[in-house]
Coordinates of C-alpha atoms in Angstrom, one line a residue:
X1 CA -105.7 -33.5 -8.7
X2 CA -105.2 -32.6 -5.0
X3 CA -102.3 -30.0 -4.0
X4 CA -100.1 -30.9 -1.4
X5 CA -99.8 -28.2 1.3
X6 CA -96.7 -27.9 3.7
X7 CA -96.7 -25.9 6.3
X8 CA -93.5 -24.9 8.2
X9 CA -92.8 -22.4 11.2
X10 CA -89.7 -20.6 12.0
X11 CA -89.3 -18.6 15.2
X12 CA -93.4 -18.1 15.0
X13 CA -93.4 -17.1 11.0
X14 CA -95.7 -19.2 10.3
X15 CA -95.3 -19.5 5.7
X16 CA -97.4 -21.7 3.4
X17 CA -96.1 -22.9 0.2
X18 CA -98.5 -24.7 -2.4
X19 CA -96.6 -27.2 -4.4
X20 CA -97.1 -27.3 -7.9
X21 CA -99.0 -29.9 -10.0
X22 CA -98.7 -31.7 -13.2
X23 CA -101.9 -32.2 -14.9
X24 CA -101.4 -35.0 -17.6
X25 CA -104.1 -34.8 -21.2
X26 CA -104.4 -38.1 -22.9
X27 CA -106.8 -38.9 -25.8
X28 CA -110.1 -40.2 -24.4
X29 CA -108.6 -39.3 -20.5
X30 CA -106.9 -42.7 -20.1
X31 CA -105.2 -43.1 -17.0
X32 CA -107.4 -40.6 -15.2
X33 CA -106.0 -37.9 -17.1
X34 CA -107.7 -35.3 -18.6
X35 CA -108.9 -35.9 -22.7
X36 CA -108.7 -31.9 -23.6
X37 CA -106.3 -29.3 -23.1
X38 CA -108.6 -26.8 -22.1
X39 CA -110.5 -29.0 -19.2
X40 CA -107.1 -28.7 -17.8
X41 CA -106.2 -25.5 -18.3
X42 CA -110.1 -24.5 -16.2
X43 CA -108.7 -27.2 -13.4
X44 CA -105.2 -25.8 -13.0
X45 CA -104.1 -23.1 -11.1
X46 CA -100.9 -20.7 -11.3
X47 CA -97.9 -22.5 -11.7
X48 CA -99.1 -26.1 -12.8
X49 CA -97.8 -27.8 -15.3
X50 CA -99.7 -29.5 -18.3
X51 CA -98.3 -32.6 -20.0
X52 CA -99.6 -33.2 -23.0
X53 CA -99.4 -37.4 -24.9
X54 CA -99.5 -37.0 -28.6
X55 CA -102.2 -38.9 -29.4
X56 CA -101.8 -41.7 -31.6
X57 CA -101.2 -41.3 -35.4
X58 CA -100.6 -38.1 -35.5
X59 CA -104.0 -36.8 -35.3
X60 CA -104.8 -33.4 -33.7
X61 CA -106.6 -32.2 -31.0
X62 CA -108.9 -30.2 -32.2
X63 CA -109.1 -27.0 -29.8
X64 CA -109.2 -23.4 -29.8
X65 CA -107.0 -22.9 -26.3
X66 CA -107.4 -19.8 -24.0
X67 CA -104.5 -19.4 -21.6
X68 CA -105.4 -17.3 -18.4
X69 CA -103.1 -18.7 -15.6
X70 CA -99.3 -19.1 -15.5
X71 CA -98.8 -22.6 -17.0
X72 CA -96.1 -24.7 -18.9
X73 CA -97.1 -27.1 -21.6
X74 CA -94.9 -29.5 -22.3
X75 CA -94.6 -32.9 -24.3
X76 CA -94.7 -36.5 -22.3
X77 CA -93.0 -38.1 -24.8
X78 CA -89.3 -36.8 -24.6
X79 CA -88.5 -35.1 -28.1
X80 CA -91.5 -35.4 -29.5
X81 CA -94.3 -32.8 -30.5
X82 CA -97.9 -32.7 -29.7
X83 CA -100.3 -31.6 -32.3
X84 CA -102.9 -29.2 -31.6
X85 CA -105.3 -27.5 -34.7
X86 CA -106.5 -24.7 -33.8
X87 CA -105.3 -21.2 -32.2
X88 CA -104.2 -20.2 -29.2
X89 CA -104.8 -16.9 -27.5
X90 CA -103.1 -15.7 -24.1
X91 CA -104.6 -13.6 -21.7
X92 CA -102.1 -11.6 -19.9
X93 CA -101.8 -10.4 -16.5
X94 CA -99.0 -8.6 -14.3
X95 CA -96.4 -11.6 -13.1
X96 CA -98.2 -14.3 -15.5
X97 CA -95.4 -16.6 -16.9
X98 CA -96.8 -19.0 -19.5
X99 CA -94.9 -21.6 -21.3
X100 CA -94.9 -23.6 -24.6
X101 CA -92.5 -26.5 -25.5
X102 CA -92.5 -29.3 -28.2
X103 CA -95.6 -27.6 -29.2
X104 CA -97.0 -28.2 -32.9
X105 CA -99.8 -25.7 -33.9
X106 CA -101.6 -25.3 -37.1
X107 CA -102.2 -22.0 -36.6
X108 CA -101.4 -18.6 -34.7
X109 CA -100.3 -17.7 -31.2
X110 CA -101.4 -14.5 -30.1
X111 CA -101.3 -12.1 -26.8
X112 CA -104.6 -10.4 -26.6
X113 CA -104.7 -7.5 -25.3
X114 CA -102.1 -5.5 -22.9
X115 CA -100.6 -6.0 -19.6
X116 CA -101.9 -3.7 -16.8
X117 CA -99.8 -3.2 -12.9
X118 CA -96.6 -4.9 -14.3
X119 CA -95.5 -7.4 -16.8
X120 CA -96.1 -10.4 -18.5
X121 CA -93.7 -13.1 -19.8
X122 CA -94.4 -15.8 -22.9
X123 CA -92.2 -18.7 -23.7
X124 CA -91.9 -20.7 -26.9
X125 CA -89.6 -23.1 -27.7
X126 CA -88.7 -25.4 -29.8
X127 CA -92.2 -25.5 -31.0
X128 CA -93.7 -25.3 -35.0
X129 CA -96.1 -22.6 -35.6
X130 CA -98.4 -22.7 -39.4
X131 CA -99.0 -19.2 -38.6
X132 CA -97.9 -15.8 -36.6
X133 CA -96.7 -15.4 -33.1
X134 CA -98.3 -12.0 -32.4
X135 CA -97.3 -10.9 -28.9
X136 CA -97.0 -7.4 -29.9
X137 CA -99.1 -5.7 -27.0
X138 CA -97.5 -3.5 -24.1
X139 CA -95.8 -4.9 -20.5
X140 CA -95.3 -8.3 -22.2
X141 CA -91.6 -9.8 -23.1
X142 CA -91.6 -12.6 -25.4
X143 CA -89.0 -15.1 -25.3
X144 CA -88.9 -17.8 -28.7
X145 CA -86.3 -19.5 -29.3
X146 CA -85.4 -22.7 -31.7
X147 CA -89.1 -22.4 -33.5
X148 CA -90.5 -23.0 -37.3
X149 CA -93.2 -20.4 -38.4
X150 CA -94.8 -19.9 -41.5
X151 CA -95.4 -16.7 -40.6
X152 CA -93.8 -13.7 -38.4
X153 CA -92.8 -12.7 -35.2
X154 CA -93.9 -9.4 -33.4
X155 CA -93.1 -8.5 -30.2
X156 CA -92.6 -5.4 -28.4
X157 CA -89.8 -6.7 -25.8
X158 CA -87.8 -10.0 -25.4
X159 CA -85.5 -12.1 -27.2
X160 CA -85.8 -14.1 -30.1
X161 CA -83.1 -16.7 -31.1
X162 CA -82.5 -19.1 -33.9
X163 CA -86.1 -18.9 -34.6
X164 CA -87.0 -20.1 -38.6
X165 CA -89.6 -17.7 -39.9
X166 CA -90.5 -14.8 -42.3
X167 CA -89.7 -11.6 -40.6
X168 CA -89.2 -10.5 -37.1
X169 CA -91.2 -7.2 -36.2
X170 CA -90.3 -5.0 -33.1
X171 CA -93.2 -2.3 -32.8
X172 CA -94.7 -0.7 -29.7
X173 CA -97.9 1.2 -29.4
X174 CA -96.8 3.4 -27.4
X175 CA -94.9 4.1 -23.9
X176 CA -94.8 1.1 -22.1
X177 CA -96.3 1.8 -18.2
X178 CA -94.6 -1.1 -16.6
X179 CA -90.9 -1.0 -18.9
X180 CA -88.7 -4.0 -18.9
X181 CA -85.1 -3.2 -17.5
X182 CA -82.7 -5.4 -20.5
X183 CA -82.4 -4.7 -23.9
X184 CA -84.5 -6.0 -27.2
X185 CA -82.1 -9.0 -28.5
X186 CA -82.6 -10.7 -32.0
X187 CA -79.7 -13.5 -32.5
X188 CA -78.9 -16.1 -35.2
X189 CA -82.7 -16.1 -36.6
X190 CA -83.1 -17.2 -40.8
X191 CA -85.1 -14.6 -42.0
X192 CA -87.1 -15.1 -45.1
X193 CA -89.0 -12.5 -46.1
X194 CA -88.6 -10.6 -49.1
X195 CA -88.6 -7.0 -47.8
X196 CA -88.6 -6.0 -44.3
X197 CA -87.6 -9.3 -42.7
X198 CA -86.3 -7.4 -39.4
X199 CA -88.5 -4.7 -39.0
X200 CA -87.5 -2.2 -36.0
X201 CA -90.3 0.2 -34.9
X202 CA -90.3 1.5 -31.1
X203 CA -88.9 4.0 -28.5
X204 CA -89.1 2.1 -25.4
X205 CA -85.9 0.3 -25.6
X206 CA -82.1 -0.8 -27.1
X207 CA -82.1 -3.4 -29.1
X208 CA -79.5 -5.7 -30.4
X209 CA -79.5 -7.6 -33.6
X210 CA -77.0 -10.1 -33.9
X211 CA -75.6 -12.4 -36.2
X212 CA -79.2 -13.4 -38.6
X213 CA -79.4 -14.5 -41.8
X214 CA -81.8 -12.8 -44.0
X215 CA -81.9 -14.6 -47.6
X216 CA -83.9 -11.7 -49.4
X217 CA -85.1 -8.8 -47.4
X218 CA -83.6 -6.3 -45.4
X219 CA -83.2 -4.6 -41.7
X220 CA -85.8 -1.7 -41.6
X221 CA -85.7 0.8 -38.6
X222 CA -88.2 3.9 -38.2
X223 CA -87.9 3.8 -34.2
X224 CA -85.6 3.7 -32.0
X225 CA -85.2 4.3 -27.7
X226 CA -84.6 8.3 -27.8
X227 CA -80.8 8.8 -26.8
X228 CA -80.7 5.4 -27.0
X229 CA -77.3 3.2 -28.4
X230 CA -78.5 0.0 -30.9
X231 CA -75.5 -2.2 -32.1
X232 CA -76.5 -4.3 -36.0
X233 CA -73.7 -6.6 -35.5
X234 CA -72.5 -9.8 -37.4
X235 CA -75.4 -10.4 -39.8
X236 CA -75.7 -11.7 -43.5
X237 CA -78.2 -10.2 -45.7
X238 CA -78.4 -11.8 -48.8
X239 CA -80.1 -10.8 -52.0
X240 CA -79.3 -10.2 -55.6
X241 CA -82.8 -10.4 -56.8
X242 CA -82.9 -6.8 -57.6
X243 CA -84.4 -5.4 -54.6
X244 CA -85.4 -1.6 -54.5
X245 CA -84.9 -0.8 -51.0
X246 CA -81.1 -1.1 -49.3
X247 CA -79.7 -4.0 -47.0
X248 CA -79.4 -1.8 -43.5
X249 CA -82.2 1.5 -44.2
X250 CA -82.8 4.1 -41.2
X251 CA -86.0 6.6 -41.5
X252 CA -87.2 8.1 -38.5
X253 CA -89.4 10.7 -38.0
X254 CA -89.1 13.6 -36.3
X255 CA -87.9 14.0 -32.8
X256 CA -86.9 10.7 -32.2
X257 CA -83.0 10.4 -32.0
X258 CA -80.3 7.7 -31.1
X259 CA -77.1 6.1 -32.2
X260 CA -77.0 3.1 -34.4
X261 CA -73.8 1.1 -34.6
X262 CA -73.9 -1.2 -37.9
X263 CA -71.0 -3.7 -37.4
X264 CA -69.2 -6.8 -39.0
X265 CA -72.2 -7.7 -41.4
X266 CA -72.1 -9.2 -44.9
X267 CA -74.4 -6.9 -46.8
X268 CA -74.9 -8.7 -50.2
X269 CA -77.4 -6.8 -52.3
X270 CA -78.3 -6.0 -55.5
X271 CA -78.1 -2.1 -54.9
X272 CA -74.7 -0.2 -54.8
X273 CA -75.9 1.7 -51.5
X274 CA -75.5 -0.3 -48.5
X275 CA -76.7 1.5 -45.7
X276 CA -79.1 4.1 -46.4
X277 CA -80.1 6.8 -43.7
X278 CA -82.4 9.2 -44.6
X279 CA -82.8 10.8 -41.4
X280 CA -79.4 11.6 -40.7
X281 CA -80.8 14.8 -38.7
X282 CA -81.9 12.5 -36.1
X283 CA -80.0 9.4 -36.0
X284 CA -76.2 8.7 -35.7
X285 CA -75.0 5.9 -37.7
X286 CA -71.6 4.3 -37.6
X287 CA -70.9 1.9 -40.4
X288 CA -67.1 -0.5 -39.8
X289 CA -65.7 -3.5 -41.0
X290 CA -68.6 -4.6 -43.0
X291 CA -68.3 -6.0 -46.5
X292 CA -70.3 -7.2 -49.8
X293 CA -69.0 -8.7 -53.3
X294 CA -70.1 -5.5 -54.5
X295 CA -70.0 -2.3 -55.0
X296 CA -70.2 -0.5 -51.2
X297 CA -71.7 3.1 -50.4
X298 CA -73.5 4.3 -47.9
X299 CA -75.6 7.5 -47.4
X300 CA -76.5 9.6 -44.6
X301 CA -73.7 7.7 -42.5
X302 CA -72.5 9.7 -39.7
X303 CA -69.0 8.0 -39.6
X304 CA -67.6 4.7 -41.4
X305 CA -64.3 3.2 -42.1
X306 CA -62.7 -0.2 -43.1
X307 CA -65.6 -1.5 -45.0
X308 CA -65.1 -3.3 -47.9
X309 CA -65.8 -4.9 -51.2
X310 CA -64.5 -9.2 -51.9
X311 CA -66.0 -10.9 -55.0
X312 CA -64.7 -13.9 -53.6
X313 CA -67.7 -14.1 -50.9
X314 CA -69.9 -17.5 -51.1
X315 CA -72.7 -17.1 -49.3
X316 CA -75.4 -20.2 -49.2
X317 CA -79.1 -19.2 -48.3
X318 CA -79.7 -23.3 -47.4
X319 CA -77.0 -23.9 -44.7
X320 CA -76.4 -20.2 -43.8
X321 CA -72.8 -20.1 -44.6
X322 CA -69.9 -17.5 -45.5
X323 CA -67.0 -18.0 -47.5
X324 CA -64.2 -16.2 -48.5
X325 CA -62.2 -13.2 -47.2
X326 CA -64.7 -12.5 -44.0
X327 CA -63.1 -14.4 -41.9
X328 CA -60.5 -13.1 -39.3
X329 CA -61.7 -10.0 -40.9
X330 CA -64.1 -8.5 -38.9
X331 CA -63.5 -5.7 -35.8
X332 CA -60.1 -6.5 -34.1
X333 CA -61.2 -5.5 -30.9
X334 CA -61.1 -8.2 -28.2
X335 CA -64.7 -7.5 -27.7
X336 CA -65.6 -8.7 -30.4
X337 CA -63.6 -12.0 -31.1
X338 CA -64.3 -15.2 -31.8
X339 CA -65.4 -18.0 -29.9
X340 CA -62.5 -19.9 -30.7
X341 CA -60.6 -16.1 -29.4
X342 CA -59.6 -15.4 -32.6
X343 CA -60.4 -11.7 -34.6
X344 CA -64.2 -11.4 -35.5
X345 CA -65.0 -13.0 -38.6
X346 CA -67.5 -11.3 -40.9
X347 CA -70.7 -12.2 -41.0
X348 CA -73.2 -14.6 -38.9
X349 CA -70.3 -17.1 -37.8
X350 CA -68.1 -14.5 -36.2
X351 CA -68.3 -13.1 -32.4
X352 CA -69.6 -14.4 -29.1
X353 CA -73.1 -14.9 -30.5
X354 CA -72.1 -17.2 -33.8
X355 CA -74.8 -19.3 -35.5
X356 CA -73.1 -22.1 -34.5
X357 CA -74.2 -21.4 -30.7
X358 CA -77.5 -22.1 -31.9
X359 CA -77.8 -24.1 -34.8
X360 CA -79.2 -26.5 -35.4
X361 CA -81.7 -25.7 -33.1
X362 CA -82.9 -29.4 -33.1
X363 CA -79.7 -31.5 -33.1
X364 CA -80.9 -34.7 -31.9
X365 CA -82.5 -35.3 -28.4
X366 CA -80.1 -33.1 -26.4
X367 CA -80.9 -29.9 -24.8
X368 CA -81.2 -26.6 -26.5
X369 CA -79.2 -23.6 -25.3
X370 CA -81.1 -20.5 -25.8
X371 CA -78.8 -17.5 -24.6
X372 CA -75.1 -16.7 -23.6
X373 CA -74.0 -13.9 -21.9
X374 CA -70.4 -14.1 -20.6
X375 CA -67.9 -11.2 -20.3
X376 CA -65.3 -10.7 -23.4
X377 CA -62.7 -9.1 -20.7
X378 CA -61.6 -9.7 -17.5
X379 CA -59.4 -6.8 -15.7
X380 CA -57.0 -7.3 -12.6
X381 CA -58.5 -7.1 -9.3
X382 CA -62.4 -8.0 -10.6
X383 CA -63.8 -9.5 -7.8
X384 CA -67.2 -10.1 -9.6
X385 CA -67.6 -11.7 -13.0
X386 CA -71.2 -11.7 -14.2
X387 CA -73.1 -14.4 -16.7
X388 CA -75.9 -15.4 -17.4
X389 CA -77.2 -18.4 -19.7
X390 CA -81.1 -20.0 -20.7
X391 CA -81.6 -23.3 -22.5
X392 CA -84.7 -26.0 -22.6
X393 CA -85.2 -29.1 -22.8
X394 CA -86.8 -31.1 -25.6

């Protein structure tokens, strides 16, 4: 396909702009389009975009892809998904934006090696993955939102939200060269994974994790950004199956330090010990309004108050729901109200970032909003007011 040039001169700056072209795959080419995904990812340069039929019946194609340009793949059948078995591995380079949507892929994503001179971005949304999405190198953020895995998720930077999978995993491999400026954020995912379903490993940055749902495992942290402040705020995590380990446990290792806030969460387990530091040497941990229908003790916990114990809680691992006395019981800071402004209810429902935002993540053909940002105060005499939003289409 031929790109379309424009040139334009102001004041004798002469600029040149390349417009960029969509690249259609149909089975057996019809139309002039292309019959495999990888003949047009070889014919497309930066910033194309490939639009992909679902071929007829629900069959496949049958391709292992290797993604070396900034691209976006999208559907051409408006909420529908395109079925592709095989793998798909990305090739990362400093600036390189590539893009899935409506994808269906039998088997794993992964980033393959790391990003040298700068940084590298990955989108995935609303997309169905049979295996892991592995972008777990250095200089890359990863940004998934609204996706079904049978597998995990492992990054070292990004923002994952209302994702469906078996266990987030933040790691890093070391000190990134090229860091990212924003915080880690994991909101409003269903976690089902029987141990370490959010797993929190790494010193190059904050993170935030907000309002999940884990129906059996536990939030594990043995790294965090030295001097660094982490918020666990507004989660459920669910299990009576007689786990060994504790809901919220902190072990780090020597000479890495930070503060940990642990915040409005339902922390429903099996063992009488809630929160568990065992490197309260190092890290700070502040435990408030959180609550269980048991027993509640923490160890190791720097400083806690107003957390509590209601038998009455109902908590459903299918629809991701709270009942009971967590609502309009949570923090009673403005900060940290309700969407509907009032006090923070307990649990994955309460605060600015509520499941609700998010879920379902595929309600009908409508757009998906990925990420809020929005102030919870305003004061007199602010002249700026700063948000910010994503969302994708389907």
């Amino acid at each position: 396909m031929k790109k379309q040039v424009l040139f334009i001169a102001i004041v004798s700056l002469f600029t040149t702009l390349t417009s960029a072209a969509d690249l259609y795959v149909r089975d057996f080419g019809s139309g002039g389009a292309y019959s495999t995904i990888s003949a047009a990812i070889t014919a497309a340069s930066d910033g194309d975009r490939i639009i992909i039929r679902p071929k007829s019946g629900g069959i496949p194609y049958l391709e292992n892809l290797v993604v070396n340009k900034s691209l976006s793949f999208v559907c051409e059948i408006n909420f529908t998904k395109y079925l592709i078995q095989g793998t798909i591995s990305i090739t990362p380079a400093a600036g390189r934006v590539i893009t899935f949507s409506n994808l269906n892929l039998t088997s794993s994503m992964t980033v393959n090696a790391a990003t040298t001179g700068g940084r590298a971005t990955l989108n995935v949304f609303n997309s169905i993955l049979g295996s892991d999405l592995n972008a777990s190198q250095q200089n890359i953020s990863l940004y998934a939102s609204g996706n079904v895995l049978t597998g995990n998720i492992y990054l070292t930077h990004g923002r994952c939200t209302a994702n469906n999978c078996y266990m987030i995993a933040l790691g890093a491999s070391g000190t990134e060269t090229s860091p990212a400026t924003d915080d880690v954020e994991i909101i409003a995912n269903a976690l089902l994974y029987g141990a370490n379903a959010i797993d929190l490993n790494q010193r190059n940055y904050n993170f935030k994790v907000l309002n999940n749902y884990l129906t059996a495992g536990y939030i594990n942290i043995s790294g965090i950004k030295n001097g660094g402040s982490n918020e666990i705020r507004n989660n459920v995590v669910n299990s009576t199956g007689g786990s060994s380990s504790y809901p919220i446990y902190v072990y780090l290792t020597s000479g890495n330090t930070g503060f940990i806030s642990v915040l409005n969460n339902i922390l429903n387990y099996s063992t009488s010990t809630k929160i568990y530091n065992a490197s309260s040497g190092l890290s700070s941990v502040y435990a408030f309004y959180n609550m269980s229908s048991s027993t509640f003790s923490t160890s190791g916990v720097t400083s806690q108050s107003s957390n509590s114990v209601s038998p009455s809680l109902v908590l459903n691992n299918s629809t991701y729901t709270v009942t009971g006395s967590n609502v309009n019981a949570g923090y009673p800071e403005d900060d940290y109200a309700d969407i509907d402004l009032t006090r923070n209810d307990i649990g994955n429902w309460g605060g600015s970032n509520s499941w609700g935002n998010y879920w379902p993540s595929s309600a009908g053909n409508k757009p998906q909003i990925d990420y809020l940002n929005t102030p919870r105060r305003i004061f007199v005499g602010t002249t700026t007011m700063n948000a910010s939003g994503a969302g994708h289409s389907k």
